[in-house]
Coordinates of C-alpha atoms and ligand atoms in Angstrom, one line a residue:
M419 CA -9.6 -0.8 32.3
K420 CA -13.1 0.5 33.3
Y421 CA -13.8 2.4 30.5
E422 CA -15.2 1.2 26.8
I423 CA -12.5 2.8 24.0
V424 CA -14.9 4.7 21.5
I425 CA -13.0 5.6 17.9
G426 CA -14.2 7.3 14.9
L427 CA -11.8 8.7 12.3
E428 CA -12.4 11.5 9.3
V429 CA -10.4 10.3 6.5
H430 CA -8.9 12.6 3.7
A431 CA -7.4 11.5 0.5
E432 CA -6.8 13.7 -2.3
L433 CA -7.9 12.4 -5.9
N434 CA -5.5 11.6 -8.4
T435 CA -7.7 13.1 -11.3
K436 CA -6.1 15.5 -14.2
S437 CA -7.2 18.5 -13.4
K438 CA -8.4 20.3 -10.0
M439 CA -12.0 20.2 -8.4
F440 CA -13.7 23.5 -9.8
C441 CA -11.0 24.3 -12.5
S442 CA -8.6 22.9 -15.3
C443 CA -5.5 23.7 -13.6
K444 CA -3.3 20.9 -13.3
N445 CA -3.8 18.3 -10.5
E446 CA 0.0 18.7 -9.3
S447 CA 0.3 19.7 -5.8
D448 CA 3.8 18.7 -5.2
N449 CA 5.5 20.7 -8.0
K450 CA 8.7 22.3 -7.0
I451 CA 8.0 25.6 -8.3
P452 CA 5.7 27.2 -6.0
N453 CA 2.4 28.9 -7.6
I454 CA 2.7 27.6 -10.9
N455 CA -0.6 25.4 -11.3
I456 CA -3.0 28.2 -10.3
C457 CA -5.7 30.1 -12.2
P458 CA -8.2 32.8 -10.8
I459 CA -10.6 30.4 -10.1
C460 CA -8.4 28.3 -7.5
S461 CA -6.6 31.3 -5.9
G462 CA -10.0 33.0 -5.5
H463 CA -10.5 36.1 -7.6
P464 CA -13.8 37.6 -7.3
G465 CA -15.9 37.1 -10.6
T466 CA -14.9 33.9 -11.3
L467 CA -16.9 30.8 -11.8
P468 CA -16.4 27.4 -10.5
V469 CA -17.3 23.8 -12.2
A470 CA -17.4 20.7 -10.3
N471 CA -14.7 18.0 -11.9
K472 CA -17.0 15.1 -13.3
E473 CA -14.0 12.8 -12.6
A474 CA -13.6 13.7 -9.4
I475 CA -17.2 12.7 -8.4
E476 CA -17.0 9.5 -10.5
K477 CA -14.3 8.5 -8.2
T478 CA -15.7 9.4 -5.0
I479 CA -18.6 7.1 -6.3
K480 CA -16.2 4.6 -7.2
V481 CA -14.9 4.4 -3.4
G482 CA -18.9 4.8 -2.3
L483 CA -19.8 1.8 -4.4
A484 CA -16.8 -0.8 -4.2
L485 CA -17.7 0.2 0.2
G486 CA -21.6 -0.7 -0.2
C487 CA -22.0 3.0 -0.1
Q488 CA -25.7 4.2 -1.1
I489 CA -25.3 6.7 -3.8
P490 CA -28.6 8.9 -3.6
D491 CA -29.8 10.6 -6.4
Y492 CA -29.5 14.1 -4.9
S493 CA -26.1 15.8 -3.7
K494 CA -25.1 19.5 -3.3
F495 CA -21.9 21.4 -3.1
D496 CA -21.8 23.8 0.6
R497 CA -19.4 26.8 1.3
K498 CA -17.8 26.1 4.7
N499 CA -16.6 29.3 5.6
Y500 CA -13.9 30.5 7.6
F501 CA -10.5 32.4 7.4
Y502 CA -7.3 31.0 6.8
P503 CA -3.9 32.4 4.7
D504 CA -3.9 29.4 2.8
L505 CA -7.8 29.5 1.8
P506 CA -8.2 32.6 -0.4
K507 CA -11.9 32.7 -0.7
A508 CA -12.2 32.4 2.8
Y509 CA -14.6 29.5 2.5
Q510 CA -13.8 25.8 1.4
I511 CA -16.4 24.3 -1.1
S512 CA -17.5 21.3 0.3
Q513 CA -20.6 18.9 1.3
Q514 CA -22.6 18.9 4.3
E515 CA -26.1 17.8 4.1
N516 CA -25.9 16.1 0.6
P517 CA -23.2 14.1 0.1
F518 CA -22.3 11.6 -2.7
C519 CA -22.1 8.7 -0.7
L520 CA -23.7 7.2 2.3
G521 CA -23.8 4.4 4.8
G522 CA -21.7 1.2 3.8
S523 CA -18.6 -0.5 6.0
L524 CA -15.1 -1.7 5.7
N525 CA -14.2 -4.9 6.8
V526 CA -11.4 -5.0 9.3
D527 CA -9.6 -8.2 10.3
G528 CA -13.1 -9.6 10.4
R529 CA -15.1 -6.5 11.5
D530 CA -17.5 -4.4 9.9
I531 CA -16.7 -1.0 10.9
K532 CA -19.4 0.9 9.4
I533 CA -19.1 4.4 7.4
T534 CA -21.5 7.2 8.0
R535 CA -20.8 9.2 4.6
I536 CA -18.0 10.1 2.2
H537 CA -18.0 13.2 0.7
L538 CA -16.0 15.8 -2.2
E539 CA -14.5 19.2 -1.4
E540 CA -11.5 21.3 -2.3
D541 CA -8.3 21.4 -0.5
A542 CA -6.5 24.4 0.5
G543 CA -2.9 25.5 -0.8
K544 CA 0.0 25.1 1.7
L545 CA 1.9 27.5 4.2
L546 CA 5.6 27.5 4.1
H547 CA 6.9 28.9 7.2
S548 CA 10.5 30.6 7.6
I549 CA 13.4 29.6 9.4
D550 CA 13.9 32.9 10.9
A551 CA 10.2 32.4 12.0
D552 CA 9.4 36.4 10.8
H553 CA 7.1 35.5 7.7
S554 CA 5.9 32.7 6.1
L555 CA 5.1 32.4 2.4
V556 CA 2.3 30.7 0.4
D557 CA 1.8 27.8 -2.3
F558 CA -1.5 27.6 -4.2
N559 CA -0.9 24.6 -5.9
R560 CA -2.6 22.6 -3.7
S561 CA -5.6 24.8 -3.6
G562 CA -8.6 23.1 -5.2
V563 CA -7.4 19.9 -5.6
P564 CA -10.0 17.2 -5.1
L565 CA -10.1 15.8 -1.7
M566 CA -12.5 12.8 -0.7
E567 CA -13.4 12.7 3.0
L568 CA -14.7 9.6 4.2
V569 CA -16.1 9.4 7.8
T570 CA -16.4 6.4 10.1
E571 CA -19.1 5.9 12.9
P572 CA -17.7 5.5 16.3
D573 CA -17.7 2.2 15.6
I574 CA -14.0 0.9 15.9
K575 CA -12.6 -0.2 19.7
S576 CA -8.8 0.4 20.0
P577 CA -5.9 2.6 18.4
K578 CA -4.4 -0.7 16.9
E579 CA -7.9 -1.1 15.0
A580 CA -7.9 2.4 13.8
A581 CA -4.6 2.1 12.7
R582 CA -5.4 -1.1 10.5
F583 CA -8.4 0.7 9.0
A584 CA -6.5 3.6 7.6
Q585 CA -4.3 0.9 6.3
E586 CA -6.7 -1.2 4.7
L587 CA -8.7 1.8 3.5
R588 CA -5.6 2.8 1.6
L589 CA -4.9 -0.2 0.2
I590 CA -8.6 0.0 -1.1
L591 CA -8.0 3.5 -2.6
K592 CA -5.0 2.3 -4.1
Y593 CA -6.7 -0.9 -5.9
L594 CA -9.5 1.4 -7.2
N595 CA -6.5 3.9 -8.5
V596 CA -8.4 6.9 -7.1
S597 CA -5.8 8.5 -5.2
N598 CA -1.8 8.0 -4.9
V599 CA -2.4 7.8 -1.2
D600 CA 1.2 8.7 -0.2
L601 CA 1.2 9.7 3.6
E602 CA 4.3 11.2 3.3
K603 CA 3.2 13.9 0.9
G604 CA -0.1 14.3 2.5
E605 CA -2.2 12.6 -0.1
M606 CA -3.6 11.3 2.6
R607 CA -4.4 12.7 6.6
V608 CA -6.3 11.0 9.2
D609 CA -8.3 12.7 11.9
A610 CA -9.2 10.5 15.1
N611 CA -12.2 11.0 17.5
I612 CA -12.0 9.2 20.4
S613 CA -13.8 9.3 23.7
L614 CA -13.8 6.7 26.5
S615 CA -17.6 5.6 27.6
S616 CA -18.8 3.9 31.0
A617 CA -20.4 0.8 29.0
P618 CA -20.4 -0.5 25.4
E619 CA -22.6 1.3 22.9
K620 CA -23.2 3.9 25.6
L621 CA -20.9 6.9 23.9
D622 CA -21.5 9.2 27.3
G623 CA -18.1 10.2 26.9
T624 CA -16.7 13.7 26.2
R625 CA -14.6 13.2 22.9
V626 CA -11.5 14.8 21.5
E627 CA -10.0 15.1 17.9
I628 CA -6.9 14.6 17.0
K629 CA -6.1 16.4 13.9
N630 CA -3.7 15.5 11.0
L631 CA -2.2 12.4 11.6
N632 CA 0.1 11.7 8.5
S633 CA 1.4 8.0 9.2
F634 CA -0.1 4.5 10.8
K635 CA 2.0 4.5 13.6
S636 CA 1.1 8.1 15.0
I637 CA -2.6 7.1 14.5
E638 CA -2.1 4.3 16.7
K639 CA 0.4 5.9 19.4
A640 CA -1.3 9.4 19.4
L641 CA -4.6 7.1 20.6
E642 CA -3.0 5.3 22.4
Y643 CA -1.7 8.5 24.4
E644 CA -4.9 10.0 24.5
V645 CA -6.7 6.5 26.2
K646 CA -4.2 6.9 28.5
R647 CA -4.6 10.7 29.3
Q648 CA -8.0 10.5 29.4
Q649 CA -8.4 7.4 31.7
E650 CA -6.1 9.4 34.1
L651 CA -8.2 12.3 34.3
L652 CA -11.1 10.3 34.7
D653 CA -10.0 8.4 37.5
S654 CA -8.8 11.3 39.2
G655 CA -12.2 12.9 39.2
G656 CA -11.4 15.2 36.1
V657 CA -13.3 15.8 32.9
V658 CA -12.4 15.6 29.6
V659 CA -12.8 18.9 27.7
Q660 CA -13.7 18.7 24.2
E661 CA -11.3 20.1 22.0
T662 CA -9.2 19.9 19.0
R663 CA -5.6 18.3 19.8
G664 CA -2.5 17.9 17.8
W665 CA 0.3 15.3 17.8
D666 CA 3.6 16.0 18.8
D667 CA 5.6 13.7 16.7
N668 CA 8.9 14.2 18.8
K669 CA 7.6 14.5 22.6
Q670 CA 5.1 11.7 21.3
I671 CA 2.2 13.8 23.0
T672 CA -1.1 15.5 21.9
V673 CA -1.1 18.5 22.5
G674 CA -4.6 20.8 23.5
Q675 CA -4.7 23.4 20.0
R676 CA -8.4 24.7 20.4
S677 CA -11.4 24.0 21.6
K678 CA -13.9 22.4 19.1
E679 CA -15.8 24.3 16.5
Q680 CA -19.3 23.5 16.4
S681 CA -20.8 23.1 12.7
H682 CA -22.6 26.3 12.9
D683 CA -19.7 28.2 13.5
Y684 CA -19.0 27.9 10.1
R685 CA -22.3 29.2 8.6
Y686 CA -22.5 26.7 6.0
F687 CA -24.7 27.0 3.1
P688 CA -25.7 25.7 -0.3
D689 CA -22.7 27.0 -2.5
P690 CA -24.8 29.3 -5.1
D691 CA -22.4 29.1 -7.9
L692 CA -22.7 25.6 -8.4
P693 CA -25.8 23.8 -9.5
P694 CA -27.1 20.4 -7.3
I695 CA -26.4 17.1 -9.1
Y696 CA -29.1 14.9 -9.9
I697 CA -26.8 11.7 -10.8
K698 CA -29.7 10.5 -13.4
D699 CA -29.5 13.8 -15.5
S700 CA -25.6 14.2 -14.9
G701 CA -24.4 12.0 -17.4
I702 CA -22.7 9.9 -14.3
D703 CA -23.1 6.0 -15.0
L704 CA -23.3 4.1 -11.7
L705 CA -23.4 0.9 -13.4
K706 CA -20.2 1.6 -15.5
I707 CA -18.5 2.8 -12.5
K708 CA -19.5 -0.1 -10.6
S709 CA -18.1 -2.4 -13.6
S710 CA -15.1 -0.5 -13.2
I711 CA -14.1 -1.9 -9.9
V712 CA -11.3 -4.5 -9.8
E713 CA -11.1 -7.0 -7.2
L714 CA -10.2 -5.5 -3.8
P715 CA -7.5 -6.6 -1.3
Q716 CA -9.6 -8.8 0.8
Q717 CA -10.6 -11.0 -2.6
R718 CA -7.4 -11.2 -3.3
R719 CA -6.4 -12.4 0.0
D720 CA -9.5 -14.9 -0.1
R721 CA -8.3 -16.2 -3.2
F722 CA -4.4 -16.0 -3.2
K723 CA -5.1 -18.6 -0.1
E724 CA -7.4 -20.9 -2.3
E725 CA -4.7 -20.7 -5.5
Y726 CA -1.8 -20.9 -4.7
N727 CA 0.5 -22.7 -1.9
L728 CA 1.8 -19.6 -0.1
F729 CA 2.4 -18.6 3.3
E730 CA 0.0 -16.1 5.1
K731 CA 3.0 -13.7 5.1
E732 CA 3.6 -13.7 1.5
I733 CA -0.1 -13.4 0.7
E734 CA -0.1 -10.4 2.2
F735 CA 3.2 -9.2 1.0
L736 CA 1.7 -9.7 -2.8
V737 CA -1.8 -8.1 -1.8
N738 CA 0.4 -5.0 -0.3
D739 CA 1.8 -4.7 -3.1
K740 CA -0.5 -4.7 -6.0
E741 CA 2.2 -4.4 -8.8
L742 CA 3.8 -7.3 -7.3
G743 CA 1.1 -9.4 -6.8
D744 CA -0.4 -8.6 -10.6
Y745 CA 3.2 -9.6 -11.8
Y746 CA 3.2 -12.6 -10.0
E747 CA -0.1 -14.0 -11.4
K748 CA 1.2 -13.2 -14.8
V749 CA 4.5 -15.6 -14.0
V750 CA 2.1 -18.2 -12.5
S751 CA -0.4 -18.2 -15.7
E752 CA 3.0 -18.4 -18.1
L753 CA 3.8 -21.4 -15.8
R754 CA 0.6 -23.2 -16.5
N755 CA 1.3 -22.9 -20.1
W756 CA 4.8 -24.0 -20.0
I757 CA 3.3 -26.9 -17.5
K758 CA 1.0 -28.3 -20.5
E759 CA 4.1 -28.5 -23.0
T760 CA 6.5 -30.4 -20.4
E761 CA 6.9 -33.8 -19.7
L762 CA 6.7 -34.0 -15.8
T763 CA 7.0 -36.6 -13.1
L764 CA 4.4 -35.1 -11.3
S765 CA 0.7 -34.4 -11.7
V766 CA 0.0 -31.0 -13.4
D767 CA -1.4 -30.0 -10.1
D768 CA 1.5 -30.9 -7.8
A769 CA 4.0 -29.2 -10.3
M770 CA 1.9 -26.0 -10.5
L771 CA 2.1 -25.6 -6.4
K772 CA 5.7 -26.1 -6.3
L773 CA 6.1 -23.8 -9.2
S774 CA 3.9 -21.1 -7.8
R775 CA 5.9 -21.5 -4.0
L776 CA 9.2 -21.5 -6.2
S777 CA 8.3 -17.9 -8.3
A778 CA 6.8 -16.3 -5.2
N779 CA 10.2 -17.4 -3.0
Y780 CA 12.2 -15.4 -5.8
L781 CA 9.9 -12.7 -5.9
L782 CA 9.7 -11.5 -2.5
T783 CA 13.5 -11.8 -1.7
D784 CA 16.3 -11.7 -5.0
F785 CA 13.9 -10.2 -7.1
Q786 CA 12.5 -7.4 -4.6
A787 CA 16.3 -6.8 -3.7
L788 CA 17.2 -6.0 -7.3
R789 CA 13.6 -4.1 -8.1
N790 CA 13.7 -0.6 -7.7
L791 CA 10.4 0.9 -7.6
N792 CA 7.4 -0.3 -9.2
E793 CA 10.3 -1.4 -11.9
F794 CA 9.4 -4.7 -14.1
P795 CA 12.1 -5.2 -16.6
I796 CA 11.9 -8.5 -17.1
D797 CA 9.1 -9.7 -19.0
P798 CA 6.6 -12.3 -17.0
E799 CA 7.7 -14.9 -19.9
N800 CA 11.2 -14.7 -19.2
F801 CA 10.8 -14.9 -15.5
A802 CA 8.7 -17.8 -15.9
E803 CA 11.4 -19.2 -17.7
F804 CA 13.9 -18.4 -15.1
I805 CA 11.7 -20.3 -12.4
C806 CA 11.5 -23.3 -14.6
L807 CA 15.6 -23.8 -15.3
L808 CA 15.4 -23.8 -11.3
Y809 CA 12.9 -26.2 -11.1
K810 CA 14.4 -28.5 -13.4
D811 CA 18.0 -27.8 -11.8
K812 CA 19.5 -26.5 -14.8
I813 CA 21.0 -23.8 -12.7
S814 CA 22.4 -23.7 -9.1
S815 CA 21.1 -20.9 -6.5
K816 CA 24.3 -19.3 -7.3
V817 CA 24.1 -19.1 -10.8
A818 CA 20.3 -17.7 -10.8
K819 CA 21.3 -14.9 -8.6
E820 CA 23.8 -13.8 -11.6
V821 CA 21.2 -14.3 -14.5
L822 CA 18.7 -12.3 -12.4
K823 CA 20.7 -9.6 -11.6
E824 CA 21.6 -9.5 -15.9
M825 CA 18.0 -10.0 -16.6
F826 CA 17.1 -6.7 -14.5
N827 CA 19.7 -5.2 -16.2
T828 CA 19.4 -6.1 -20.0
G829 CA 15.6 -7.9 -19.6
G830 CA 17.0 -10.6 -21.9
D831 CA 16.0 -14.0 -22.2
P832 CA 17.6 -16.4 -19.2
T833 CA 18.6 -19.4 -21.4
Q834 CA 20.3 -16.6 -23.8
I835 CA 22.0 -15.2 -21.1
I836 CA 23.6 -18.4 -19.5
K837 CA 24.8 -19.4 -23.0
E838 CA 26.4 -15.9 -23.4
K839 CA 27.9 -15.5 -20.3
G840 CA 29.3 -19.4 -20.2
L841 CA 27.0 -20.4 -17.4
T842 CA 26.0 -23.7 -19.1
E843 CA 25.4 -26.5 -16.6
I844 CA 28.4 -28.7 -16.3
D845 CA 26.4 -31.7 -17.1
D846 CA 29.5 -34.4 -18.2
E847 CA 30.0 -36.3 -14.9
S848 CA 33.9 -37.1 -15.6
E849 CA 34.4 -33.5 -15.9
I850 CA 32.7 -32.9 -12.8
E851 CA 34.9 -35.9 -11.3
L852 CA 38.2 -34.1 -12.5
I853 CA 37.5 -31.1 -10.3
I854 CA 36.5 -32.9 -7.4
E855 CA 39.7 -35.0 -7.5
N856 CA 41.9 -32.1 -8.0
V857 CA 39.9 -30.3 -4.8
I858 CA 40.9 -33.3 -2.9
K859 CA 44.3 -33.3 -3.5
E860 CA 44.6 -29.5 -3.0
N861 CA 42.9 -30.4 0.7
D862 CA 44.4 -32.7 2.7
K863 CA 43.2 -31.4 5.9
A864 CA 39.8 -31.2 5.3
V865 CA 39.7 -34.7 3.6
K866 CA 41.1 -35.9 7.0
D867 CA 39.0 -34.3 9.2
Y868 CA 36.1 -35.3 7.3
K869 CA 36.6 -38.7 7.9
N870 CA 37.4 -38.2 11.3
G871 CA 33.7 -36.9 11.6
K872 CA 33.8 -33.6 11.0
E873 CA 30.7 -32.8 8.9
A874 CA 31.5 -29.1 8.3
S875 CA 34.4 -30.1 6.2
F876 CA 32.4 -31.9 3.6
K877 CA 30.3 -28.4 2.8
F878 CA 33.9 -27.1 3.0
L879 CA 34.8 -29.3 -0.2
V880 CA 31.7 -28.5 -1.9
G881 CA 32.5 -24.7 -1.5
G882 CA 36.0 -25.2 -3.3
I883 CA 34.2 -27.3 -5.8
M884 CA 31.5 -24.9 -6.4
A885 CA 33.9 -22.3 -6.3
K886 CA 35.8 -24.0 -9.4
T887 CA 33.1 -24.7 -11.5
K888 CA 31.5 -21.1 -10.8
G889 CA 28.1 -22.8 -9.6
R890 CA 28.1 -24.4 -12.7
A891 CA 27.7 -28.2 -11.6
N892 CA 24.7 -29.4 -10.2
P893 CA 25.1 -29.7 -6.3
K894 CA 23.5 -32.8 -6.2
V895 CA 26.0 -34.7 -8.9
I896 CA 28.7 -32.8 -7.0
E897 CA 27.6 -34.5 -3.4
K898 CA 27.4 -37.6 -5.1
I899 CA 30.3 -38.0 -6.5
L900 CA 32.4 -36.4 -3.3
K901 CA 30.7 -39.0 -1.1
E902 CA 32.0 -42.0 -3.1
K903 CA 35.4 -40.0 -3.8
L904 CA 35.6 -40.0 0.4
I905 CA 34.6 -43.5 1.2
Ligands
LIG1423 P1 -18.5 17.0 13.4 O1 -19.2 17.4 12.5 O2 -17.6 17.9 14.4 O3 -17.2 16.5 12.7 P2 -19.5 14.2 13.4 O4 -20.4 14.0 14.5 O5 -19.6 14.3 11.9 O6 -18.9 15.5 14.1 O7 -18.3 13.0 13.9 C1 -17.1 13.1 13.6 C2 -16.2 12.2 14.0 O8 -16.6 11.7 15.3 C3 -17.0 10.3 13.7 O9 -15.7 10.0 12.6 C4 -17.6 9.9 14.4 O10 -17.4 8.8 14.2 C5 -16.9 10.3 15.5 N1 -17.6 10.2 16.7 C6 -18.9 10.8 16.9 N2 -19.0 10.7 18.3 C7 -18.0 10.5 18.9 C8 -17.9 9.5 20.4 N3 -18.4 9.8 21.3 N4 -16.6 9.2 20.6 C9 -15.6 9.3 19.4 N5 -15.8 9.5 18.2 C10 -16.9 10.2 18.0
LIG1424 MG1 -15.6 16.7 10.7
LIG1425 ZN1 -7.1 26.8 -11.2

């Protein structure tokens, strides 16, 4: 392709504050009952006065500090004027010239994407269109919910990178606990701007804005579609019109909606009801906010790579699922305690490498399969004990499945469960021998087949023994004795 792809994103995220942006209504926009979290302020009655929500400002600044933005001492709110039925005041309180955060960057897969600004505004209500299309309803529960908007420089070079940027930003907002960032609920929405320029850094193409993308896949697909559409237009001697387009997910195409409005169309002016904010005098403590910033996803990736013996895929899983990653670390730290009190044939470091691997294995497979959304009914100490039992071959993987299931149901201690359920390992070799002899007697054909060189028959016999012992005998002991008996 003879064009350079130029992409810039505008990402909206609803902040998870207790109350709304300018009133004390509950910030709970997805309440099933419409118009229940509303008051005269957020439904635009005359004579009401907005008061800015400090928690929302602090959360916005927290994001800015985490992304290396500057926090100007002076900021203010502006009115952005337009009419729409979901906007009862006929203006949205937003920030134009003096946002809370300027500059900064976000590293995506090794490349720094520059950030222009992060500002704070209020969300609008929601229109519900009736099926018969002859009327619409409006729900103001979302009206006035704090909405953070992050704008990037036109720095992104491919549809894939745009989607990755949005993913990484979502993860960061989650780690910072400033938003619940559920895209399906519209808690994070992306507008993507794209143009094709004739050479790198030239920015001489006309840009199109695709509004309201609500999945990572649609970000990538919509931008890919636009690249192709604009390229074909330009190649055939046409021009790209500056406009706002929408993404039709069913047809997988973008559709022209309206010509792009300029910012002067909105008649921005400072909101006279809200005093400007001087951070120094506002009671907002930048140092305190800074110190509340936790380890971010990229730092966690790097640290996990260094500390644990894990595959890249496993690390990515544990980084993307922050709760699971936190839990994993608690388990590993319990294991470290346990090691100190145990006689080991390996060095502590080598044993730790094995144990941290084994824990990840179980967390990402059996544990994950049992876990229903964010629930961790098992105490990390108990889970660590479970891993130790496996490590010391005290339970087979078959018994392990049963024990783990029971641990999920009762939250109980694995050793206790094994005792109560009669899953204790059979360590008496003569008892195992007896069972093996029986299985050999009952399976003449398999024994013959094995002796004639059919390896699969050996596995079959082991399976029979496992079934008889309900998985309670050590597989290594079974194999050893069975081999001796079959000579
Ligand atoms: P507006 O005020 O009209 O929304 P901005 O200048 O604030 O426009 O830019 C909005 C978004 O458009 C930003 O994310 C920016 O990176 C992006 N953008 C600006 N110029 C271009 C361009 N030539 N091609 C693609 N995206 C662009
Ligand atoms: Mg904009
Ligand atoms: Zn209200």
